[in-house]
PDB file of C-alpha atoms in Angstrom:
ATOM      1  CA  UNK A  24      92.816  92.452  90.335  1.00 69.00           C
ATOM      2  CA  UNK A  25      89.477  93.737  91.906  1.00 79.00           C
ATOM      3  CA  UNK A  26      87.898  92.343  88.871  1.00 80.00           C
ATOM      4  CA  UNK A  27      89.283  89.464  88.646  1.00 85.00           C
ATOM      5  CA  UNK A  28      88.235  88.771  92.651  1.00 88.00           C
ATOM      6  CA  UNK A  29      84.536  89.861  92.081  1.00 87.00           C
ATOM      7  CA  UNK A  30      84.232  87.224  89.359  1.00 88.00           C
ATOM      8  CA  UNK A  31      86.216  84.484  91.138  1.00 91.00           C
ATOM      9  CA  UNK A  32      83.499  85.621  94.375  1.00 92.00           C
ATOM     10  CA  UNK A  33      80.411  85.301  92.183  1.00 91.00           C
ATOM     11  CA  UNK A  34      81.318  82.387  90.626  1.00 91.00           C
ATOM     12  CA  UNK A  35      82.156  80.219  93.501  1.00 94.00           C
ATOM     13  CA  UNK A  36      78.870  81.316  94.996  1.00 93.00           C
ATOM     14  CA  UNK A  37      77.088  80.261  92.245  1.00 90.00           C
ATOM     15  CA  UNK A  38      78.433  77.182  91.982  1.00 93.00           C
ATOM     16  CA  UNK A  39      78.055  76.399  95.517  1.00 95.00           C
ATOM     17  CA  UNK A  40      74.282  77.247  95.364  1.00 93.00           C
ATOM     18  CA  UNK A  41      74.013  74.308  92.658  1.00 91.00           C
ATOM     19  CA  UNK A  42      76.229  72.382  94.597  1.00 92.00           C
ATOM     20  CA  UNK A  43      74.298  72.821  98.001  1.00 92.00           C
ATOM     21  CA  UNK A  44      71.036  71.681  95.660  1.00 90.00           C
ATOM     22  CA  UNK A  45      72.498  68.606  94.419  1.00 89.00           C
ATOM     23  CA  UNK A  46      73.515  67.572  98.040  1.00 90.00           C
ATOM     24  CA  UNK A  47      70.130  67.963  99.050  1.00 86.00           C
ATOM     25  CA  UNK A  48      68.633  66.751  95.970  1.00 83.00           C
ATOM     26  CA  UNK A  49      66.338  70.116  95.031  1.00 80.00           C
ATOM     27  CA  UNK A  50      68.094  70.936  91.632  1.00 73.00           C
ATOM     28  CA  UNK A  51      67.751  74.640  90.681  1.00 70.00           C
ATOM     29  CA  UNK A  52      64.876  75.533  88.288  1.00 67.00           C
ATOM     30  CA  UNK A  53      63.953  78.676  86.504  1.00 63.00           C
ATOM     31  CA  UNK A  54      61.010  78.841  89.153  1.00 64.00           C
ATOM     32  CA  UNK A  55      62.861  78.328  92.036  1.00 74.00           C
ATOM     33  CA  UNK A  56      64.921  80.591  94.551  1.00 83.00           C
ATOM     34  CA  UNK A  57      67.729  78.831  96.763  1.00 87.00           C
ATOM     35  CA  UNK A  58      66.753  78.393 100.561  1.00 90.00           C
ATOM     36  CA  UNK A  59      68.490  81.552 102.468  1.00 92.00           C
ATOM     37  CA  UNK A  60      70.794  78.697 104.744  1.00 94.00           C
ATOM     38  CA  UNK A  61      72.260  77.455 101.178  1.00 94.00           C
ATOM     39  CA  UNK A  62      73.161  81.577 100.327  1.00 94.00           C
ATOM     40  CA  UNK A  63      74.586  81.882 103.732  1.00 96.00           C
ATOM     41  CA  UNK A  64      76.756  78.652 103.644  1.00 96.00           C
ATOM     42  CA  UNK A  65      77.847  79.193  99.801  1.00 96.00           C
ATOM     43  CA  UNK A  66      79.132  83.109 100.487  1.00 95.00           C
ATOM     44  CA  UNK A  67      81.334  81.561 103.130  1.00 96.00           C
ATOM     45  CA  UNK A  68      82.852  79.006 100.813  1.00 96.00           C
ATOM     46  CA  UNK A  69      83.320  81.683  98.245  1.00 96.00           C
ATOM     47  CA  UNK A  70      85.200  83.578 100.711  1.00 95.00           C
ATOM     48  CA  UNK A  71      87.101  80.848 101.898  1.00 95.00           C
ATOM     49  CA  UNK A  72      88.107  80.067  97.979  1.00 95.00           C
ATOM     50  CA  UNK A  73      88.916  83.383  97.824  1.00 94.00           C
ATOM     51  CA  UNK A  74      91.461  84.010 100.314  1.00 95.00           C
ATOM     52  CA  UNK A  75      93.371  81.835  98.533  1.00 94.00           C
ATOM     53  CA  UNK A  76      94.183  84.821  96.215  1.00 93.00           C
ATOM     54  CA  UNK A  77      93.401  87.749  97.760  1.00 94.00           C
ATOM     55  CA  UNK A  78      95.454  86.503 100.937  1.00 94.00           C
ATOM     56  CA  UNK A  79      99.003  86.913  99.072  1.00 94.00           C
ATOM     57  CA  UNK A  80      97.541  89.985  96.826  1.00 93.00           C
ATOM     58  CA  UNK A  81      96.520  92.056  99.998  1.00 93.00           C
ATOM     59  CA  UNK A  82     100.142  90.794 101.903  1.00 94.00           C
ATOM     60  CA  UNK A  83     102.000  92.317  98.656  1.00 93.00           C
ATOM     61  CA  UNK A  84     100.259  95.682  98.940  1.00 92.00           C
ATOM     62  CA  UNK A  85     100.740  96.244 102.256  1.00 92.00           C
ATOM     63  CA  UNK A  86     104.177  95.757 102.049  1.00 90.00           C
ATOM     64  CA  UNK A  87     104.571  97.743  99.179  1.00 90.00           C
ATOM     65  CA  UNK A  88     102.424 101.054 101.376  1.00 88.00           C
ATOM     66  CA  UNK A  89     104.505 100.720 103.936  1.00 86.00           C
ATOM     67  CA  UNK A  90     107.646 101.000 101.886  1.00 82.00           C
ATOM     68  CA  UNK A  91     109.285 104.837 103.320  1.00 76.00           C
ATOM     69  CA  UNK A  92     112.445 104.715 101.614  1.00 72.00           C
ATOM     70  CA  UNK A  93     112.481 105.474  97.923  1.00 70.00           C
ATOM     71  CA  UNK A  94     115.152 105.038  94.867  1.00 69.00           C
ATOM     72  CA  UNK A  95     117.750 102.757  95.335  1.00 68.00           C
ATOM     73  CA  UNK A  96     117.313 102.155  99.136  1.00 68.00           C
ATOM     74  CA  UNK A  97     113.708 100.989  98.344  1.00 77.00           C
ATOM     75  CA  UNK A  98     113.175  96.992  99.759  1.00 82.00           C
ATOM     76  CA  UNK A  99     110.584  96.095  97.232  1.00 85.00           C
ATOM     77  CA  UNK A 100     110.617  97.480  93.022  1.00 84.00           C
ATOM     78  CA  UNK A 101     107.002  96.246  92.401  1.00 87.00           C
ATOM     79  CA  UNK A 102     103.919  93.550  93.011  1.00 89.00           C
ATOM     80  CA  UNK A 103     106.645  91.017  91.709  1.00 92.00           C
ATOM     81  CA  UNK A 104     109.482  91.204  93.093  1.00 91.00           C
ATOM     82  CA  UNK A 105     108.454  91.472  96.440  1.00 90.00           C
ATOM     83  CA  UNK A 106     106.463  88.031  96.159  1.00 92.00           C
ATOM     84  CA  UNK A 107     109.141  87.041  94.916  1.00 92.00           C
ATOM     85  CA  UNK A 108     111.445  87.962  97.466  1.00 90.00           C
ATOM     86  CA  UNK A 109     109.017  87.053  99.940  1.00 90.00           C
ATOM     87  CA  UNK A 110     109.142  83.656  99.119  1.00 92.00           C
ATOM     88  CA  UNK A 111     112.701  83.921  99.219  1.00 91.00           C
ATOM     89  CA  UNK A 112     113.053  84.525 102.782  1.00 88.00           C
ATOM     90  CA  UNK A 113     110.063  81.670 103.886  1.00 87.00           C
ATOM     91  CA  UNK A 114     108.933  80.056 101.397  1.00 92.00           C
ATOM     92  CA  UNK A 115     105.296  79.727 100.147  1.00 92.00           C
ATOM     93  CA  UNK A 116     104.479  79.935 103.828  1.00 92.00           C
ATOM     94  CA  UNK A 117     105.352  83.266 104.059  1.00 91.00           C
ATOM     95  CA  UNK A 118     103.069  84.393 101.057  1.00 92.00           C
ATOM     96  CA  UNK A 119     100.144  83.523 103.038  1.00 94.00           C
ATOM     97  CA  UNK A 120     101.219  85.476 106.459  1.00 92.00           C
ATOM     98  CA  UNK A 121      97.458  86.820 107.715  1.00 92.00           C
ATOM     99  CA  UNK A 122      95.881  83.706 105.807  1.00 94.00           C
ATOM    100  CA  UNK A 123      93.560  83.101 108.919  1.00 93.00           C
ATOM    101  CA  UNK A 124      92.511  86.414 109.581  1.00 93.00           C
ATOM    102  CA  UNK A 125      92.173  86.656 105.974  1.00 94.00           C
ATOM    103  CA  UNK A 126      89.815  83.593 106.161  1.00 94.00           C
ATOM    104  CA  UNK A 127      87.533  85.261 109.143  1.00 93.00           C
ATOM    105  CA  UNK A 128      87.424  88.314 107.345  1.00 93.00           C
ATOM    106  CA  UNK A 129      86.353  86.863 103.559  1.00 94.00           C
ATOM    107  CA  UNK A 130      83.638  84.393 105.738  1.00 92.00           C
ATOM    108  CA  UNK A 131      82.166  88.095 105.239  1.00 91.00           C
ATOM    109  CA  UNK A 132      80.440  86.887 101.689  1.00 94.00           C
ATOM    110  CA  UNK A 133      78.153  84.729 103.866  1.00 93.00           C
ATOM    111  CA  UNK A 134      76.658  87.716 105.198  1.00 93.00           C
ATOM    112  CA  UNK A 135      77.028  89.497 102.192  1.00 93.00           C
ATOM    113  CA  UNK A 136      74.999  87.512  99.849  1.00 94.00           C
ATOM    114  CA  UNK A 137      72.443  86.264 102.486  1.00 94.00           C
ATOM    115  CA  UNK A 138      71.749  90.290 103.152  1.00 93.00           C
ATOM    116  CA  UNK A 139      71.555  91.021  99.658  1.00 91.00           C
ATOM    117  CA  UNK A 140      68.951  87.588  98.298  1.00 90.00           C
ATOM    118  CA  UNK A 141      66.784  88.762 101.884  1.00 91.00           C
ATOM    119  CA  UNK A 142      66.393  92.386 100.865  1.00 89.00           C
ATOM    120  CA  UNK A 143      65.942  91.407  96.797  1.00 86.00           C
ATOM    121  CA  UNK A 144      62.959  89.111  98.288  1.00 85.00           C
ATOM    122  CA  UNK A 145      61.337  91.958 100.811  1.00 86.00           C
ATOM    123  CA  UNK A 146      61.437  94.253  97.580  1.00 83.00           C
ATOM    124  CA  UNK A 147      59.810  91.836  95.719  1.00 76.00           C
ATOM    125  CA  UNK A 148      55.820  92.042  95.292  1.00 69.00           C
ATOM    126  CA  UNK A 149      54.099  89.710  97.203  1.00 65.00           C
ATOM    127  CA  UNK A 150      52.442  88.060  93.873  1.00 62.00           C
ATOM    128  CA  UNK A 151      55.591  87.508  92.502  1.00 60.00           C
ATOM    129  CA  UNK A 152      57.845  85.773  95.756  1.00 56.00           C
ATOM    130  CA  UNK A 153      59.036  82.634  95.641  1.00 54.00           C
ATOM    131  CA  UNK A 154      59.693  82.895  92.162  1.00 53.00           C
ATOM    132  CA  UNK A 155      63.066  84.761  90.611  1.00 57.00           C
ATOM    133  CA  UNK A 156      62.663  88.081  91.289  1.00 59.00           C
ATOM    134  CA  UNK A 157      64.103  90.984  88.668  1.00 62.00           C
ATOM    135  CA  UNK A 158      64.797  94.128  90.252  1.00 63.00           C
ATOM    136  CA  UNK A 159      66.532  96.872  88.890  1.00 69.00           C
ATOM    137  CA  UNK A 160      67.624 100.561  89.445  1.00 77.00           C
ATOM    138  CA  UNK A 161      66.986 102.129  93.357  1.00 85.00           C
ATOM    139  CA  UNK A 162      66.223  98.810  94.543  1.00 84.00           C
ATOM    140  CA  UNK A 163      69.532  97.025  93.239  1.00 86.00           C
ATOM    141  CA  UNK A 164      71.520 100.475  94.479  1.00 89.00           C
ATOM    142  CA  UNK A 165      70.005  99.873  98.075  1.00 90.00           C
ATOM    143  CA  UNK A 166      70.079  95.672  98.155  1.00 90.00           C
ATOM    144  CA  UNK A 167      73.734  96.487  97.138  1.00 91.00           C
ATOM    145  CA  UNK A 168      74.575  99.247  99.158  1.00 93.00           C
ATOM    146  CA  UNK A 169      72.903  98.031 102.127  1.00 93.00           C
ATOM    147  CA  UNK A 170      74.824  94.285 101.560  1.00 92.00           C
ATOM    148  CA  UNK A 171      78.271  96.107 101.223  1.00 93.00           C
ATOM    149  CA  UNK A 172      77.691  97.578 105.026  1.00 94.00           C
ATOM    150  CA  UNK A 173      76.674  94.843 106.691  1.00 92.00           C
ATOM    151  CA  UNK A 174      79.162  92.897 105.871  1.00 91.00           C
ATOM    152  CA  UNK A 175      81.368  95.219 106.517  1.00 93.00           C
ATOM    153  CA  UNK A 176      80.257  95.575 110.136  1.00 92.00           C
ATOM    154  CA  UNK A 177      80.095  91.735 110.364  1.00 90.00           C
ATOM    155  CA  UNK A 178      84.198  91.562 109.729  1.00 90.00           C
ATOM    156  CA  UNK A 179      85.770  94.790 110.387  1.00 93.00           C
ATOM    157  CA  UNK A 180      87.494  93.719 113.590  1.00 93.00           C
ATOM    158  CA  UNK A 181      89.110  90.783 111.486  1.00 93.00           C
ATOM    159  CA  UNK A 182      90.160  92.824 108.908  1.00 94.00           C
ATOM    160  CA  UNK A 183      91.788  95.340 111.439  1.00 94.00           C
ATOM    161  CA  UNK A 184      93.902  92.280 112.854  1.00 94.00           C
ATOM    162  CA  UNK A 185      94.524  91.370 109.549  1.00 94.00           C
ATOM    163  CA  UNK A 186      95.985  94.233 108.316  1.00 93.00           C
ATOM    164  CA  UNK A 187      98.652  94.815 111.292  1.00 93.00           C
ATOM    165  CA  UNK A 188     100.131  91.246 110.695  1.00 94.00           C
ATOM    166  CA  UNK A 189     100.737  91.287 107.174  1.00 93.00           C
ATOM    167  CA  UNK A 190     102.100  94.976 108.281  1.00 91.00           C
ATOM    168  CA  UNK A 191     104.700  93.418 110.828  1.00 89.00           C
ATOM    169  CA  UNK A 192     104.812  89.814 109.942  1.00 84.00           C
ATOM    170  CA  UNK A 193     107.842  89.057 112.230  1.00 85.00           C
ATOM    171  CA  UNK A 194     106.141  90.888 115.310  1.00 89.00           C
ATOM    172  CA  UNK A 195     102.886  88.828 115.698  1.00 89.00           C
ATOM    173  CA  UNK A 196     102.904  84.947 116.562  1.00 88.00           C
ATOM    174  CA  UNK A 197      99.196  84.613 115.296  1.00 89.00           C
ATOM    175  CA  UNK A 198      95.505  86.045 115.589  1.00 92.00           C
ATOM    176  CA  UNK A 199      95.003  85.906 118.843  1.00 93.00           C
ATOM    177  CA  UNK A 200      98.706  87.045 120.243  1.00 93.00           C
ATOM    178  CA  UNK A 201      97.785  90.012 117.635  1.00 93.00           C
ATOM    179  CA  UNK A 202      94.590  90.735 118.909  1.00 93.00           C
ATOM    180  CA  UNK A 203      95.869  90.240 122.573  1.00 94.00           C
ATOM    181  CA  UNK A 204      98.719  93.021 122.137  1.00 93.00           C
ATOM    182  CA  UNK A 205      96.231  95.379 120.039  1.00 92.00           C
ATOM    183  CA  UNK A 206      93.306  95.436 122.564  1.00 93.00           C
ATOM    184  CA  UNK A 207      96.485  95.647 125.720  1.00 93.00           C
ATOM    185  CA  UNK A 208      98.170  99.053 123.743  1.00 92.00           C
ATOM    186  CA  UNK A 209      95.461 100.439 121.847  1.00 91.00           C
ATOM    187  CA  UNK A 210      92.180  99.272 123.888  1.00 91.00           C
ATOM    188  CA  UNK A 211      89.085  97.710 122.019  1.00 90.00           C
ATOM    189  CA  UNK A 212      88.342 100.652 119.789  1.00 91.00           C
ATOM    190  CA  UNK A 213      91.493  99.960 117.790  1.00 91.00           C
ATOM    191  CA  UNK A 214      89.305  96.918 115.976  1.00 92.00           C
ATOM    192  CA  UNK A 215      86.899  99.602 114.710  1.00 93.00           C
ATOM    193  CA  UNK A 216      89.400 102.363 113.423  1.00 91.00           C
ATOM    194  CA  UNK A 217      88.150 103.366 110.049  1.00 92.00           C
ATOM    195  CA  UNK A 218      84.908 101.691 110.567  1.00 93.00           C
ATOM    196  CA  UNK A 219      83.311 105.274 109.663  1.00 93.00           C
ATOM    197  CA  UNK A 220      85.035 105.642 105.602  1.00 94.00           C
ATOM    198  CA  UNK A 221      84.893 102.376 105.126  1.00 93.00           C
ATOM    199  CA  UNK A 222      80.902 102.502 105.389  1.00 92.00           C
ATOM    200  CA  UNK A 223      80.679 105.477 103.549  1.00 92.00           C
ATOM    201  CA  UNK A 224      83.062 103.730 100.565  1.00 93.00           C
ATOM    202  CA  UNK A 225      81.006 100.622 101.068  1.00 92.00           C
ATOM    203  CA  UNK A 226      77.509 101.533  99.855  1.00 93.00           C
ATOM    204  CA  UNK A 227      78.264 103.285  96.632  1.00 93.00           C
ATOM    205  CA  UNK A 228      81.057 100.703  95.408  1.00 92.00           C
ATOM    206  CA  UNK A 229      79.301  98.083  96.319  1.00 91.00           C
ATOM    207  CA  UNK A 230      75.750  99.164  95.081  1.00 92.00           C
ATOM    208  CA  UNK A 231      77.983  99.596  91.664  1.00 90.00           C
ATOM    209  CA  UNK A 232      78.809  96.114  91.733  1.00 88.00           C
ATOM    210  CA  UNK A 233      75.877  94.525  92.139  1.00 88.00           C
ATOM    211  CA  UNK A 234      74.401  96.848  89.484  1.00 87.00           C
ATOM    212  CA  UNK A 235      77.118  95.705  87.358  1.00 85.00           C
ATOM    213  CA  UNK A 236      76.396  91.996  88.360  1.00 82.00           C
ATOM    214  CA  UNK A 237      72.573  92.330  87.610  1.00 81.00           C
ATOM    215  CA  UNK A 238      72.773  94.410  84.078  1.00 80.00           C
ATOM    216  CA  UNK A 239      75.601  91.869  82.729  1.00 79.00           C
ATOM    217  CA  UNK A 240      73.781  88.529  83.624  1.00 75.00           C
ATOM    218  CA  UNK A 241      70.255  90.083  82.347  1.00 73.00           C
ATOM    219  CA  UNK A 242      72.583  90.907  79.144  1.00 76.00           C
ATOM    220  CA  UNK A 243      73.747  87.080  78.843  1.00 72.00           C
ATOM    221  CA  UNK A 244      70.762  85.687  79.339  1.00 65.00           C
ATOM    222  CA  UNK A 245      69.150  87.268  77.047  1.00 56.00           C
ATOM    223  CA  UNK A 246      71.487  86.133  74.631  1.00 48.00           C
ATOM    224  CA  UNK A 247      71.530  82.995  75.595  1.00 46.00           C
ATOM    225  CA  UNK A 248      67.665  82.587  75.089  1.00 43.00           C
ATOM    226  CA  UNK A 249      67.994  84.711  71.459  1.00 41.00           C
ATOM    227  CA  UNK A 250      70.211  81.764  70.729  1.00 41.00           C
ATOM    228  CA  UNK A 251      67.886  78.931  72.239  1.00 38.00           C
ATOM    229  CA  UNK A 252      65.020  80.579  70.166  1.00 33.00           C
ATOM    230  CA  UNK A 253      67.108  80.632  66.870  1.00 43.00           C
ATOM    231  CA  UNK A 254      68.212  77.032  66.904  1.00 44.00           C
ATOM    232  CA  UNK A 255      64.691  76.043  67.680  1.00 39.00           C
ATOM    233  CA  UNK A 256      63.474  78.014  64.355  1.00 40.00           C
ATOM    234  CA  UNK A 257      66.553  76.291  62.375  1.00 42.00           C
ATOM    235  CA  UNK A 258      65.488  72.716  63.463  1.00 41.00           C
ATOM    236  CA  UNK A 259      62.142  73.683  62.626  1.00 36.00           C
TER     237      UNK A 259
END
Protein backbone atom coordinates (compact mmCIF):
# COMPACT_ATOMS: atom_id res chain seq x y z
CA UNK A 1 0.00 0.00 0.00
CA UNK A 2 2.81 2.46 1.13
CA UNK A 3 4.33 1.73 -2.16
CA UNK A 4 1.82 1.98 -4.13
CA UNK A 5 1.01 5.74 -2.45
CA UNK A 6 4.70 6.94 -2.86
CA UNK A 7 4.46 6.22 -6.59
CA UNK A 8 0.90 7.53 -7.08
CA UNK A 9 2.60 10.91 -4.89
CA UNK A 10 5.60 11.18 -7.22
CA UNK A 11 3.88 10.75 -10.15
CA UNK A 12 1.18 13.25 -9.82
CA UNK A 13 3.87 15.71 -8.86
CA UNK A 14 5.63 15.15 -11.77
CA UNK A 15 3.06 15.48 -13.92
CA UNK A 16 1.83 18.56 -12.44
CA UNK A 17 5.32 20.20 -12.79
CA UNK A 18 4.89 19.61 -16.73
CA UNK A 19 1.51 20.56 -16.46
CA UNK A 20 2.18 23.91 -14.50
CA UNK A 21 4.94 24.51 -17.58
CA UNK A 22 2.60 24.07 -20.30
CA UNK A 23 0.09 26.54 -18.62
CA UNK A 24 2.66 28.99 -18.51
CA UNK A 25 4.22 28.10 -21.67
CA UNK A 26 8.08 27.32 -20.26
CA UNK A 27 8.19 23.55 -21.31
CA UNK A 28 10.67 21.53 -19.19
CA UNK A 29 14.19 21.04 -20.67
CA UNK A 30 17.11 18.97 -19.62
CA UNK A 31 18.69 22.45 -18.57
CA UNK A 32 16.02 23.71 -16.75
CA UNK A 33 14.74 23.45 -13.01
CA UNK A 34 10.89 24.21 -12.31
CA UNK A 35 10.23 27.67 -10.54
CA UNK A 36 9.86 26.78 -6.58
CA UNK A 37 5.82 28.32 -6.78
CA UNK A 38 5.16 25.44 -9.55
CA UNK A 39 6.84 22.63 -6.76
CA UNK A 40 4.77 24.17 -4.10
CA UNK A 41 1.41 24.22 -6.07
CA UNK A 42 2.06 20.62 -7.75
CA UNK A 43 2.83 18.79 -4.08
CA UNK A 44 -0.57 20.11 -3.10
CA UNK A 45 -2.35 18.64 -6.08
CA UNK A 46 -0.52 15.42 -5.53
CA UNK A 47 -1.83 15.38 -2.14
CA UNK A 48 -5.13 16.30 -3.01
CA UNK A 49 -5.07 13.23 -5.76
CA UNK A 50 -3.96 11.31 -3.17
CA UNK A 51 -6.46 11.43 -0.56
CA UNK A 52 -8.53 9.97 -2.83
CA UNK A 53 -6.90 6.62 -1.81
CA UNK A 54 -5.26 6.97 1.15
CA UNK A 55 -8.56 8.63 2.65
CA UNK A 56 -10.57 5.14 2.67
CA UNK A 57 -7.11 3.07 3.25
CA UNK A 58 -6.25 5.07 6.51
CA UNK A 59 -10.39 4.95 7.60
CA UNK A 60 -10.05 0.95 7.20
CA UNK A 61 -7.02 0.74 9.49
CA UNK A 62 -8.18 2.63 12.06
CA UNK A 63 -11.10 0.77 12.39
CA UNK A 64 -9.47 -2.34 12.22
CA UNK A 65 -6.76 -0.92 15.54
CA UNK A 66 -9.41 -0.09 17.36
CA UNK A 67 -11.11 -3.44 17.06
CA UNK A 68 -10.90 -4.89 21.22
CA UNK A 69 -12.93 -7.83 20.84
CA UNK A 70 -11.39 -10.83 19.16
CA UNK A 71 -12.75 -14.34 17.59
CA UNK A 72 -16.14 -14.51 16.78
CA UNK A 73 -17.32 -11.28 18.56
CA UNK A 74 -14.80 -9.36 16.33
CA UNK A 75 -16.89 -6.40 14.06
CA UNK A 76 -14.48 -6.41 11.22
CA UNK A 77 -12.44 -10.04 9.69
CA UNK A 78 -10.00 -7.97 7.51
CA UNK A 79 -9.13 -4.70 5.12
CA UNK A 80 -12.18 -6.12 3.07
CA UNK A 81 -14.78 -6.78 4.74
CA UNK A 82 -14.90 -3.90 6.74
CA UNK A 83 -15.00 -1.58 3.51
CA UNK A 84 -17.24 -3.56 2.64
CA UNK A 85 -19.41 -3.38 5.45
CA UNK A 86 -18.74 0.13 5.70
CA UNK A 87 -20.33 0.87 2.67
CA UNK A 88 -23.05 -1.15 3.78
CA UNK A 89 -24.17 0.97 6.50
CA UNK A 90 -23.61 4.61 4.32
CA UNK A 91 -22.74 4.11 1.30
CA UNK A 92 -19.62 5.36 -0.58
CA UNK A 93 -20.04 8.39 1.64
CA UNK A 94 -19.10 6.70 4.50
CA UNK A 95 -15.74 5.34 2.96
CA UNK A 96 -14.49 8.76 2.82
CA UNK A 97 -15.44 9.83 6.65
CA UNK A 98 -12.16 12.27 7.53
CA UNK A 99 -11.90 13.06 3.64
CA UNK A 100 -11.36 16.84 4.54
CA UNK A 101 -9.04 16.54 7.18
CA UNK A 102 -7.49 14.03 5.07
CA UNK A 103 -7.24 16.74 2.32
CA UNK A 104 -5.53 19.47 4.86
CA UNK A 105 -3.30 16.98 6.03
CA UNK A 106 -1.97 15.44 2.36
CA UNK A 107 -1.78 19.54 1.19
CA UNK A 108 1.45 18.48 3.31
CA UNK A 109 3.34 17.37 -0.18
CA UNK A 110 3.35 21.11 -1.02
CA UNK A 111 5.65 21.67 1.69
CA UNK A 112 7.24 18.56 1.27
CA UNK A 113 8.58 18.82 -2.14
CA UNK A 114 9.13 22.66 -2.08
CA UNK A 115 11.53 21.87 1.20
CA UNK A 116 13.19 19.15 -0.44
CA UNK A 117 13.93 21.03 -4.48
CA UNK A 118 15.11 24.35 -1.92
CA UNK A 119 17.61 22.34 0.09
CA UNK A 120 18.77 20.06 -3.25
CA UNK A 121 19.48 23.74 -4.77
CA UNK A 122 21.43 25.29 -1.47
CA UNK A 123 23.56 21.96 -1.70
CA UNK A 124 24.21 22.52 -5.05
CA UNK A 125 27.63 24.35 -6.11
CA UNK A 126 27.19 27.64 -7.11
CA UNK A 127 28.72 26.84 -10.79
CA UNK A 128 26.38 24.32 -11.29
CA UNK A 129 22.65 26.13 -10.06
CA UNK A 130 20.12 26.67 -12.21
CA UNK A 131 20.85 23.69 -13.99
CA UNK A 132 19.63 19.93 -12.73
CA UNK A 133 21.43 19.27 -9.91
CA UNK A 134 22.62 15.39 -8.99
CA UNK A 135 23.18 14.85 -5.49
CA UNK A 136 23.65 11.77 -3.84
CA UNK A 137 24.49 10.05 -0.46
CA UNK A 138 24.55 12.58 2.96
CA UNK A 139 23.07 15.23 1.01
CA UNK A 140 19.94 13.18 -0.34
CA UNK A 141 19.74 11.55 3.49
CA UNK A 142 19.48 15.24 4.88
CA UNK A 143 17.23 16.98 1.78
CA UNK A 144 15.07 13.88 2.65
CA UNK A 145 15.17 13.73 6.17
CA UNK A 146 14.92 17.30 6.67
CA UNK A 147 11.65 17.37 3.96
CA UNK A 148 9.96 14.45 5.95
CA UNK A 149 9.95 16.92 9.25
CA UNK A 150 8.82 19.81 7.97
CA UNK A 151 6.11 18.63 6.60
CA UNK A 152 5.34 16.92 9.27
CA UNK A 153 5.24 20.00 11.49
CA UNK A 154 3.32 21.83 8.70
CA UNK A 155 0.18 19.16 9.16
CA UNK A 156 0.37 17.43 12.37
CA UNK A 157 -2.58 19.23 13.94
CA UNK A 158 -4.70 18.01 10.83
CA UNK A 159 -3.66 14.73 11.04
CA UNK A 160 -4.47 14.62 14.87
CA UNK A 161 -8.18 15.72 13.94
CA UNK A 162 -8.08 13.36 11.38
CA UNK A 163 -7.38 10.48 13.13
CA UNK A 164 -10.15 10.90 16.03
CA UNK A 165 -12.97 11.12 13.33
CA UNK A 166 -12.30 8.22 11.34
CA UNK A 167 -11.85 6.75 15.13
CA UNK A 168 -15.53 7.78 16.14
CA UNK A 169 -17.19 8.56 12.91
CA UNK A 170 -20.72 8.83 14.46
CA UNK A 171 -19.42 11.25 17.32
CA UNK A 172 -18.01 14.19 15.23
CA UNK A 173 -20.30 16.40 12.85
CA UNK A 174 -17.11 17.69 10.93
CA UNK A 175 -13.54 19.36 11.31
CA UNK A 176 -14.25 22.05 13.08
CA UNK A 177 -17.06 20.53 15.68
CA UNK A 178 -13.97 17.94 16.09
CA UNK A 179 -11.46 20.34 16.66
CA UNK A 180 -13.91 22.48 18.84
CA UNK A 181 -14.61 19.43 21.34
CA UNK A 182 -10.74 18.33 21.24
CA UNK A 183 -9.20 21.76 22.13
CA UNK A 184 -12.63 22.18 24.98
CA UNK A 185 -11.59 18.42 26.74
CA UNK A 186 -8.11 17.99 25.97
CA UNK A 187 -6.76 21.77 25.56
CA UNK A 188 -4.50 22.78 22.50
CA UNK A 189 -1.68 20.38 23.17
CA UNK A 190 -3.90 17.46 22.17
CA UNK A 191 -3.14 18.62 18.25
CA UNK A 192 0.56 17.95 18.92
CA UNK A 193 0.40 14.49 20.80
CA UNK A 194 3.00 12.34 19.19
CA UNK A 195 4.55 15.21 17.47
CA UNK A 196 7.95 13.97 19.23
CA UNK A 197 8.07 9.93 17.43
CA UNK A 198 6.66 11.01 14.65
CA UNK A 199 9.81 13.37 13.95
CA UNK A 200 12.11 10.94 15.01
CA UNK A 201 10.27 8.18 12.43
CA UNK A 202 10.15 10.96 9.91
CA UNK A 203 13.79 11.66 9.02
CA UNK A 204 15.12 8.19 8.54
CA UNK A 205 11.97 6.82 6.51
CA UNK A 206 11.73 9.53 4.68
CA UNK A 207 15.50 10.17 3.88
CA UNK A 208 15.05 6.28 2.65
CA UNK A 209 12.58 7.30 0.27
CA UNK A 210 13.96 9.88 -1.38
CA UNK A 211 17.18 7.83 -1.61
CA UNK A 212 15.12 5.25 -3.13
CA UNK A 213 13.46 7.90 -5.48
CA UNK A 214 16.92 9.35 -6.60
CA UNK A 215 18.96 5.84 -7.15
CA UNK A 216 15.84 4.33 -9.22
CA UNK A 217 15.28 7.37 -11.62
CA UNK A 218 19.29 7.77 -12.08
CA UNK A 219 18.89 3.82 -12.86
CA UNK A 220 16.10 4.53 -15.65
CA UNK A 221 17.60 7.12 -17.11
CA UNK A 222 20.43 5.72 -17.71
CA UNK A 223 18.76 3.14 -19.49
CA UNK A 224 16.80 5.10 -21.25
CA UNK A 225 19.83 7.06 -22.79
CA UNK A 226 21.82 3.38 -23.34
CA UNK A 227 18.78 2.83 -25.47
CA UNK A 228 18.69 6.38 -27.24
CA UNK A 229 22.48 5.80 -27.95
CA UNK A 230 21.90 2.24 -29.43
CA UNK A 231 19.17 3.13 -31.86
CA UNK A 232 21.21 6.06 -32.97
CA UNK A 233 24.26 3.52 -33.82
CA UNK A 234 21.56 1.09 -35.59
CA UNK A 235 20.22 3.94 -37.87
CA UNK A 236 23.65 4.80 -38.46
Amino acid sequence: GVAAVNALVFGSYTWLIHQQAIFHKTPMTENSLPPLRDVFFAGIGAGIITSVITCPMELVKVQLQNQTTTGNAMKYRGPIDCISKLYTMGGIRQCFVGMGSTLLREASFGPYFLCYEYICRVLTPKEKQGLPYEITGIKVVLAGGSTGIVAWCSTYPADVIKTRIQSEPYRYKGFFDCLRQCYREEGYRILFRGLTPTILRAFPSNAATFTAYTWTMNLLTCKETKVYFQQEEITL
